[in-house]
Amino acid sequence: MDGIVPLYKERGMTSSDCVFKVRRILHMKKVGHSGTLDPNVDGVLPICIGQATKVVDQLVQSGKIYTGEITLGLSTTTEDLDGEIVDAIQLKEPFSTEKIKATLASFLGDSIQIPPMFSAVKVNGRRLYDYARAGDPVERPQRSITITQFDLDGEPQFDAETGRQTFRFIVGCSKGTYIRTLAVDFGRKLGLPAVMSDLTRLKSGGIQIGNCITLEQLAQKAAAGELADVLLPIDHVFEAYQKVALDDEQWAKVLNGVFLTLPEQTDEIVALTYQGHIKALYQVENAARHFYRPYKMYLQNQGTH
């Protein structure tokens, strides 16, 4: 039994909790997720089972889409509402919708982000949140990120009594982007504290939230022997890649890790298929000669069965 469970992670659970529960439901050990969601965040969490665990890295590479909320006038130790308040001010008047839209738009494109201290990023073998809890100093690594969409979702709200302004957003981003940190950086651009006050992942690994199932629904399908109805095939991971069907001679070369000339191809990375299933990813070595080298091998990939 191999494939991808399009899981909807509910709030109050860690991503590891979800993996543990899927293992118990399916009575399988080879189970892994493709991108951590914090306990206070819900949404799409693709779970790979069986041979699909071999394509977790490729699934993680895909971009993600989130919807959430930013609160202006407040900041915390964790950059979300779970942490202790470290700064708070009262806004005398709200920022205009135009100003918020323009500031959101300023994040589009490539940039460098420093992950929050309360995160699972490892430095010298220790998670950043371990350094934070122990009060140990550490230099956080910089990350290159790409923001493809950052839109205002609805009208901003201003509470004159608390002096805080909130607004909802939709953001499309590359892997490894911390939305909490985007919220903080948004406030920094306006010269005031800010915090991420809500977040839901709408899309990950090409899976939309509307196509996801809960753990309870997964258990019901498993009990009824209907897992095939909900499992996505391993080849789902490669839907965005140009496909090249191999003949027997080419397949023999791929088995031995031989470089290939693919005259019709111009993409940076292509997916090679044999007998209807993805077997490898090849990356361009010499674009002018259409010469490709092995990038990732999935020789046992047979789709869902």
mmCIF file of C-alpha atoms in Angstrom:
data_model
loop_
_atom_site.group_PDB
_atom_site.id
_atom_site.type_symbol
_atom_site.label_atom_id
_atom_site.label_comp_id
_atom_site.label_asym_id
_atom_site.label_seq_id
_atom_site.Cartn_x
_atom_site.Cartn_y
_atom_site.Cartn_z
ATOM 1 C CA MET A 1 0.000 0.000 0.000
ATOM 2 C CA ASP A 2 1.748 3.095 -1.302
ATOM 3 C CA GLY A 3 0.503 6.623 -1.886
ATOM 4 C CA ILE A 4 -0.222 10.025 -0.384
ATOM 5 C CA VAL A 5 -2.957 10.739 2.162
ATOM 6 C CA PRO A 6 -4.333 14.271 1.537
ATOM 7 C CA LEU A 7 -4.774 14.942 5.249
ATOM 8 C CA TYR A 8 -6.517 17.918 6.801
ATOM 9 C CA LYS A 9 -4.630 18.609 10.042
ATOM 10 C CA GLU A 10 -6.861 19.948 12.768
ATOM 11 C CA ARG A 11 -5.680 22.470 15.347
ATOM 12 C CA GLY A 12 -4.244 21.308 18.639
ATOM 13 C CA MET A 13 -2.149 18.543 17.059
ATOM 14 C CA THR A 14 1.480 18.457 15.979
ATOM 15 C CA SER A 15 2.443 17.123 12.565
ATOM 16 C CA SER A 16 4.197 14.241 14.348
ATOM 17 C CA ASP A 17 0.914 13.459 16.149
ATOM 18 C CA CYS A 18 -0.716 13.059 12.739
ATOM 19 C CA VAL A 19 1.999 10.680 11.531
ATOM 20 C CA PHE A 20 1.621 8.598 14.708
ATOM 21 C CA LYS A 21 -2.157 8.374 14.300
ATOM 22 C CA VAL A 22 -1.912 7.465 10.590
ATOM 23 C CA ARG A 23 0.516 4.677 11.486
ATOM 24 C CA ARG A 24 -2.013 3.290 13.978
ATOM 25 C CA ILE A 25 -4.953 3.607 11.596
ATOM 26 C CA LEU A 26 -3.164 1.941 8.673
ATOM 27 C CA HIS A 27 -0.988 -0.434 10.741
ATOM 28 C CA MET A 28 2.076 0.782 8.848
ATOM 29 C CA LYS A 29 5.517 1.957 9.910
ATOM 30 C CA LYS A 30 6.614 3.691 6.707
ATOM 31 C CA VAL A 31 4.710 6.955 7.174
ATOM 32 C CA GLY A 32 6.014 10.516 6.939
ATOM 33 C CA HIS A 33 4.704 14.059 6.451
ATOM 34 C CA SER A 34 5.893 16.617 3.931
ATOM 35 C CA GLY A 35 6.119 19.874 5.829
ATOM 36 C CA THR A 36 5.532 20.737 9.471
ATOM 37 C CA LEU A 37 2.454 22.667 10.579
ATOM 38 C CA ASP A 38 2.485 24.250 14.050
ATOM 39 C CA PRO A 39 -0.121 22.935 16.520
ATOM 40 C CA ASN A 40 -2.149 26.164 16.292
ATOM 41 C CA VAL A 41 -2.298 25.972 12.478
ATOM 42 C CA ASP A 42 -4.739 23.824 10.507
ATOM 43 C CA GLY A 43 -4.886 22.830 6.881
ATOM 44 C CA VAL A 44 -3.248 20.660 4.246
ATOM 45 C CA LEU A 45 -0.659 18.152 5.512
ATOM 46 C CA PRO A 46 0.262 15.560 2.859
ATOM 47 C CA ILE A 47 1.158 12.228 4.493
ATOM 48 C CA CYS A 48 3.297 9.793 2.498
ATOM 49 C CA ILE A 49 2.948 6.063 3.139
ATOM 50 C CA GLY A 50 4.917 3.050 1.926
ATOM 51 C CA GLN A 51 7.069 3.704 -1.136
ATOM 52 C CA ALA A 52 5.719 7.269 -1.243
ATOM 53 C CA THR A 53 8.019 8.159 1.681
ATOM 54 C CA LYS A 54 10.802 8.180 -0.909
ATOM 55 C CA VAL A 55 9.294 11.233 -2.605
ATOM 56 C CA VAL A 56 8.745 13.341 0.520
ATOM 57 C CA ASP A 57 11.670 15.607 -0.410
ATOM 58 C CA GLN A 58 10.191 16.243 -3.834
ATOM 59 C CA LEU A 59 6.751 16.918 -2.376
ATOM 60 C CA VAL A 60 8.257 19.462 0.019
ATOM 61 C CA GLN A 61 9.782 21.365 -2.907
ATOM 62 C CA SER A 62 6.386 22.540 -4.123
ATOM 63 C CA GLY A 63 5.078 25.955 -3.192
ATOM 64 C CA LYS A 64 2.435 26.499 -0.537
ATOM 65 C CA ILE A 65 -0.585 28.776 -0.144
ATOM 66 C CA TYR A 66 -1.919 30.027 3.189
ATOM 67 C CA THR A 67 -4.690 32.244 4.455
ATOM 68 C CA GLY A 68 -4.315 33.995 7.776
ATOM 69 C CA GLU A 69 -4.506 37.139 9.848
ATOM 70 C CA ILE A 70 -2.019 39.767 10.993
ATOM 71 C CA THR A 71 -2.581 41.933 14.069
ATOM 72 C CA LEU A 72 -0.832 45.309 14.208
ATOM 73 C CA GLY A 73 0.174 46.838 17.541
ATOM 74 C CA LEU A 74 1.315 43.648 19.298
ATOM 75 C CA SER A 75 4.353 41.333 19.212
ATOM 76 C CA THR A 76 5.225 38.119 21.059
ATOM 77 C CA THR A 77 8.193 35.849 21.723
ATOM 78 C CA THR A 78 6.918 33.266 19.215
ATOM 79 C CA GLU A 79 5.619 35.702 16.558
ATOM 80 C CA ASP A 80 2.117 34.227 16.984
ATOM 81 C CA LEU A 81 -0.490 34.358 19.759
ATOM 82 C CA ASP A 82 1.037 31.398 21.638
ATOM 83 C CA GLY A 83 3.958 33.415 22.976
ATOM 84 C CA GLU A 84 4.421 36.012 25.700
ATOM 85 C CA ILE A 85 3.789 39.646 24.774
ATOM 86 C CA VAL A 86 7.070 41.530 24.373
ATOM 87 C CA ASP A 87 5.801 44.794 22.884
ATOM 88 C CA ALA A 88 2.430 46.500 22.563
ATOM 89 C CA ILE A 89 1.317 49.903 21.378
ATOM 90 C CA GLN A 90 -2.002 51.533 20.613
ATOM 91 C CA LEU A 91 -2.573 52.771 17.105
ATOM 92 C CA LYS A 92 -4.155 56.216 17.134
ATOM 93 C CA GLU A 93 -5.706 55.585 13.742
ATOM 94 C CA PRO A 94 -5.829 52.661 11.323
ATOM 95 C CA PHE A 95 -3.635 52.276 8.276
ATOM 96 C CA SER A 96 -5.492 52.730 5.025
ATOM 97 C CA THR A 97 -6.424 49.772 2.871
ATOM 98 C CA GLU A 98 -4.176 51.166 0.145
ATOM 99 C CA LYS A 99 -1.188 51.314 2.522
ATOM 100 C CA ILE A 100 -1.723 47.725 3.636
ATOM 101 C CA LYS A 101 -2.027 46.502 0.043
ATOM 102 C CA ALA A 102 1.128 48.372 -0.988
ATOM 103 C CA THR A 103 3.096 46.980 1.952
ATOM 104 C CA LEU A 104 1.941 43.437 1.161
ATOM 105 C CA ALA A 105 2.989 43.910 -2.467
ATOM 106 C CA SER A 106 6.472 44.994 -1.359
ATOM 107 C CA PHE A 107 7.166 41.411 -0.222
ATOM 108 C CA LEU A 108 6.692 39.904 -3.692
ATOM 109 C CA GLY A 109 9.711 38.253 -5.262
ATOM 110 C CA ASP A 110 12.900 36.813 -3.789
ATOM 111 C CA SER A 111 14.216 37.858 -0.385
ATOM 112 C CA ILE A 112 16.193 36.699 2.648
ATOM 113 C CA GLN A 113 14.356 35.617 5.796
ATOM 114 C CA ILE A 114 15.678 34.807 9.275
ATOM 115 C CA PRO A 115 13.528 32.080 10.906
ATOM 116 C CA PRO A 116 11.979 32.707 14.332
ATOM 117 C CA MET A 117 13.736 31.499 17.497
ATOM 118 C CA PHE A 118 10.738 29.311 18.303
ATOM 119 C CA SER A 119 11.065 27.102 15.227
ATOM 120 C CA ALA A 120 12.295 23.628 14.344
ATOM 121 C CA VAL A 121 15.240 24.860 12.271
ATOM 122 C CA LYS A 122 18.431 23.090 13.352
ATOM 123 C CA VAL A 123 21.730 24.830 14.180
ATOM 124 C CA ASN A 124 24.642 22.585 15.177
ATOM 125 C CA GLY A 125 22.245 19.686 15.714
ATOM 126 C CA ARG A 126 19.884 21.589 18.049
ATOM 127 C CA ARG A 127 16.463 23.030 17.228
ATOM 128 C CA LEU A 128 16.169 26.796 17.538
ATOM 129 C CA TYR A 129 13.340 26.394 20.030
ATOM 130 C CA ASP A 130 15.750 24.449 22.287
ATOM 131 C CA TYR A 131 18.138 27.421 22.269
ATOM 132 C CA ALA A 132 15.210 29.763 22.968
ATOM 133 C CA ARG A 133 13.895 27.761 25.927
ATOM 134 C CA ALA A 134 17.373 27.405 27.433
ATOM 135 C CA GLY A 135 18.163 31.076 26.887
ATOM 136 C CA ASP A 136 21.304 30.157 24.943
ATOM 137 C CA PRO A 137 22.565 32.609 22.305
ATOM 138 C CA VAL A 138 22.749 31.365 18.714
ATOM 139 C CA GLU A 139 23.155 32.877 15.274
ATOM 140 C CA ARG A 140 20.127 32.041 13.182
ATOM 141 C CA PRO A 141 20.725 30.999 9.558
ATOM 142 C CA GLN A 142 19.440 33.131 6.719
ATOM 143 C CA ARG A 143 17.107 31.590 4.158
ATOM 144 C CA SER A 144 16.267 32.519 0.593
ATOM 145 C CA ILE A 145 12.498 32.627 0.078
ATOM 146 C CA THR A 146 10.143 33.558 -2.745
ATOM 147 C CA ILE A 147 6.737 35.186 -2.307
ATOM 148 C CA THR A 148 4.535 34.760 -5.375
ATOM 149 C CA GLN A 149 1.313 36.188 -3.902
ATOM 150 C CA PHE A 150 0.522 38.367 -0.881
ATOM 151 C CA ASP A 151 -3.002 39.765 -1.110
ATOM 152 C CA LEU A 152 -5.394 41.439 1.265
ATOM 153 C CA ASP A 153 -8.443 39.234 1.876
ATOM 154 C CA GLY A 154 -11.413 41.383 2.876
ATOM 155 C CA GLU A 155 -11.504 44.724 4.662
ATOM 156 C CA PRO A 156 -9.081 45.544 7.510
ATOM 157 C CA GLN A 157 -10.652 45.873 10.963
ATOM 158 C CA PHE A 158 -9.721 48.503 13.560
ATOM 159 C CA ASP A 159 -10.568 48.333 17.275
ATOM 160 C CA ALA A 160 -10.444 51.898 18.589
ATOM 161 C CA GLU A 161 -10.631 50.674 22.203
ATOM 162 C CA THR A 162 -7.520 48.463 22.042
ATOM 163 C CA GLY A 163 -5.803 50.467 19.330
ATOM 164 C CA ARG A 164 -5.137 47.359 17.264
ATOM 165 C CA GLN A 165 -5.778 46.710 13.598
ATOM 166 C CA THR A 166 -6.249 43.288 12.022
ATOM 167 C CA PHE A 167 -6.528 42.127 8.448
ATOM 168 C CA ARG A 168 -6.706 38.802 6.656
ATOM 169 C CA PHE A 169 -4.400 37.801 3.823
ATOM 170 C CA ILE A 170 -3.632 35.092 1.271
ATOM 171 C CA VAL A 171 0.022 34.308 0.634
ATOM 172 C CA GLY A 172 1.763 32.021 -1.863
ATOM 173 C CA CYS A 173 5.337 31.146 -0.952
ATOM 174 C CA SER A 174 8.273 28.810 -1.437
ATOM 175 C CA LYS A 175 9.185 25.992 0.948
ATOM 176 C CA GLY A 176 10.762 27.006 4.251
ATOM 177 C CA THR A 177 8.929 30.354 4.460
ATOM 178 C CA TYR A 178 7.763 31.297 7.955
ATOM 179 C CA ILE A 179 4.480 33.189 7.746
ATOM 180 C CA ARG A 180 4.903 34.292 11.373
ATOM 181 C CA THR A 181 8.070 36.107 10.365
ATOM 182 C CA LEU A 182 6.327 37.705 7.381
ATOM 183 C CA ALA A 183 3.820 39.160 9.844
ATOM 184 C CA VAL A 184 6.596 40.562 12.039
ATOM 185 C CA ASP A 185 8.445 41.965 9.019
ATOM 186 C CA PHE A 186 5.205 43.536 7.783
ATOM 187 C CA GLY A 187 4.912 45.442 11.061
ATOM 188 C CA ARG A 188 8.582 46.398 10.910
ATOM 189 C CA LYS A 189 8.035 48.028 7.524
ATOM 190 C CA LEU A 190 5.325 50.165 9.118
ATOM 191 C CA GLY A 191 7.416 50.882 12.211
ATOM 192 C CA LEU A 192 5.311 49.021 14.781
ATOM 193 C CA PRO A 193 4.999 45.568 16.417
ATOM 194 C CA ALA A 194 2.941 42.926 14.633
ATOM 195 C CA VAL A 195 2.006 39.292 15.107
ATOM 196 C CA MET A 196 0.452 36.461 13.114
ATOM 197 C CA SER A 197 -2.908 35.909 14.782
ATOM 198 C CA ASP A 198 -4.356 33.118 12.618
ATOM 199 C CA LEU A 199 -3.166 30.722 9.902
ATOM 200 C CA THR A 200 -4.540 27.948 7.684
ATOM 201 C CA ARG A 201 -2.638 26.133 4.936
ATOM 202 C CA LEU A 202 -4.793 26.032 1.801
ATOM 203 C CA LYS A 203 -2.445 24.179 -0.537
ATOM 204 C CA SER A 204 0.692 22.043 -0.307
ATOM 205 C CA GLY A 205 2.231 19.463 -2.633
ATOM 206 C CA GLY A 206 -0.372 20.325 -5.257
ATOM 207 C CA ILE A 207 -3.163 19.306 -2.840
ATOM 208 C CA GLN A 208 -6.017 21.741 -2.145
ATOM 209 C CA ILE A 209 -7.699 21.911 1.264
ATOM 210 C CA GLY A 210 -11.053 21.071 -0.316
ATOM 211 C CA ASN A 211 -9.701 17.675 -1.374
ATOM 212 C CA CYS A 212 -8.401 16.702 2.069
ATOM 213 C CA ILE A 213 -9.800 14.238 4.613
ATOM 214 C CA THR A 214 -9.683 14.221 8.407
ATOM 215 C CA LEU A 215 -8.102 11.512 10.541
ATOM 216 C CA GLU A 216 -11.590 10.345 11.460
ATOM 217 C CA GLN A 217 -12.563 10.027 7.792
ATOM 218 C CA LEU A 218 -9.316 8.162 7.083
ATOM 219 C CA ALA A 219 -10.093 5.683 9.861
ATOM 220 C CA GLN A 220 -13.570 5.124 8.426
ATOM 221 C CA LYS A 221 -12.174 4.500 4.921
ATOM 222 C CA ALA A 222 -9.548 2.108 6.295
ATOM 223 C CA ALA A 223 -12.147 0.147 8.268
ATOM 224 C CA ALA A 224 -14.327 -0.152 5.174
ATOM 225 C CA GLY A 225 -11.421 -1.258 2.972
ATOM 226 C CA GLU A 226 -11.814 1.852 0.827
ATOM 227 C CA LEU A 227 -8.365 3.453 1.143
ATOM 228 C CA ALA A 228 -7.916 3.394 -2.631
ATOM 229 C CA ASP A 229 -10.713 5.980 -2.802
ATOM 230 C CA VAL A 230 -8.656 8.584 -0.925
ATOM 231 C CA LEU A 231 -4.987 7.724 -1.579
ATOM 232 C CA LEU A 232 -3.241 9.796 -4.227
ATOM 233 C CA PRO A 233 -0.758 7.892 -6.426
ATOM 234 C CA ILE A 234 2.945 8.548 -5.995
ATOM 235 C CA ASP A 235 3.033 10.009 -9.501
ATOM 236 C CA HIS A 236 0.914 12.928 -8.209
ATOM 237 C CA VAL A 237 4.154 14.444 -6.901
ATOM 238 C CA PHE A 238 5.469 14.800 -10.447
ATOM 239 C CA GLU A 239 2.432 16.332 -12.147
ATOM 240 C CA ALA A 240 4.210 19.660 -12.687
ATOM 241 C CA TYR A 241 7.131 18.088 -14.559
ATOM 242 C CA GLN A 242 7.446 17.492 -18.287
ATOM 243 C CA LYS A 243 7.248 13.705 -18.873
ATOM 244 C CA VAL A 244 9.563 11.681 -21.095
ATOM 245 C CA ALA A 245 8.554 8.091 -21.913
ATOM 246 C CA LEU A 246 11.576 5.797 -22.076
ATOM 247 C CA ASP A 247 12.045 2.965 -24.534
ATOM 248 C CA ASP A 248 13.763 -0.256 -23.459
ATOM 249 C CA GLU A 249 17.209 0.940 -24.505
ATOM 250 C CA GLN A 250 16.905 4.240 -22.609
ATOM 251 C CA TRP A 251 15.518 2.441 -19.557
ATOM 252 C CA ALA A 252 18.577 0.175 -19.499
ATOM 253 C CA LYS A 253 20.792 3.275 -19.489
ATOM 254 C CA VAL A 254 18.809 4.906 -16.679
ATOM 255 C CA LEU A 255 19.213 1.756 -14.564
ATOM 256 C CA ASN A 256 22.970 2.301 -14.828
ATOM 257 C CA GLY A 257 22.840 6.041 -14.137
ATOM 258 C CA VAL A 258 23.843 6.993 -17.678
ATOM 259 C CA PHE A 259 23.396 10.573 -18.940
ATOM 260 C CA LEU A 260 20.767 10.974 -21.679
ATOM 261 C CA THR A 261 20.329 13.191 -24.716
ATOM 262 C CA LEU A 262 16.686 14.310 -24.875
ATOM 263 C CA PRO A 263 16.356 16.379 -28.080
ATOM 264 C CA GLU A 264 12.768 17.527 -27.507
ATOM 265 C CA GLN A 265 13.314 18.784 -23.942
ATOM 266 C CA THR A 266 14.174 22.271 -22.700
ATOM 267 C CA ASP A 267 13.016 22.153 -19.066
ATOM 268 C CA GLU A 268 15.537 22.295 -16.213
ATOM 269 C CA ILE A 269 14.218 19.029 -14.739
ATOM 270 C CA VAL A 270 12.178 16.334 -16.515
ATOM 271 C CA ALA A 271 10.415 13.215 -15.226
ATOM 272 C CA LEU A 272 11.294 9.928 -16.919
ATOM 273 C CA THR A 273 8.581 7.274 -17.195
ATOM 274 C CA TYR A 274 8.789 3.585 -18.027
ATOM 275 C CA GLN A 275 5.772 1.321 -18.433
ATOM 276 C CA GLY A 276 3.531 4.167 -17.282
ATOM 277 C CA HIS A 277 5.274 5.099 -14.019
ATOM 278 C CA ILE A 278 7.758 7.767 -12.956
ATOM 279 C CA LYS A 279 11.188 6.184 -12.534
ATOM 280 C CA ALA A 280 13.564 9.136 -12.259
ATOM 281 C CA LEU A 281 14.073 12.873 -12.470
ATOM 282 C CA TYR A 282 16.850 14.061 -14.789
ATOM 283 C CA GLN A 283 18.396 17.542 -14.657
ATOM 284 C CA VAL A 284 19.845 19.435 -17.605
ATOM 285 C CA GLU A 285 23.653 19.231 -17.816
ATOM 286 C CA ASN A 286 24.131 21.019 -21.134
ATOM 287 C CA ALA A 287 21.087 22.918 -22.373
ATOM 288 C CA ALA A 288 22.472 23.549 -25.852
ATOM 289 C CA ARG A 289 22.970 19.811 -26.404
ATOM 290 C CA HIS A 290 19.786 18.806 -24.512
ATOM 291 C CA PHE A 291 22.045 16.648 -22.341
ATOM 292 C CA TYR A 292 20.556 15.463 -19.018
ATOM 293 C CA ARG A 293 22.058 13.782 -15.939
ATOM 294 C CA PRO A 294 20.423 11.779 -13.103
ATOM 295 C CA TYR A 295 18.891 13.960 -10.382
ATOM 296 C CA LYS A 296 16.581 11.669 -8.373
ATOM 297 C CA MET A 297 15.927 7.955 -8.863
ATOM 298 C CA TYR A 298 12.614 6.240 -8.040
ATOM 299 C CA LEU A 299 13.229 2.849 -9.605
ATOM 300 C CA GLN A 300 10.717 1.052 -7.355
ATOM 301 C CA ASN A 301 7.966 3.601 -7.938
ATOM 302 C CA GLN A 302 4.909 1.731 -9.178
ATOM 303 C CA GLY A 303 2.188 4.232 -8.213
ATOM 304 C CA THR A 304 -0.641 3.241 -5.870
ATOM 305 C CA HIS A 305 -1.322 -0.482 -5.606
#
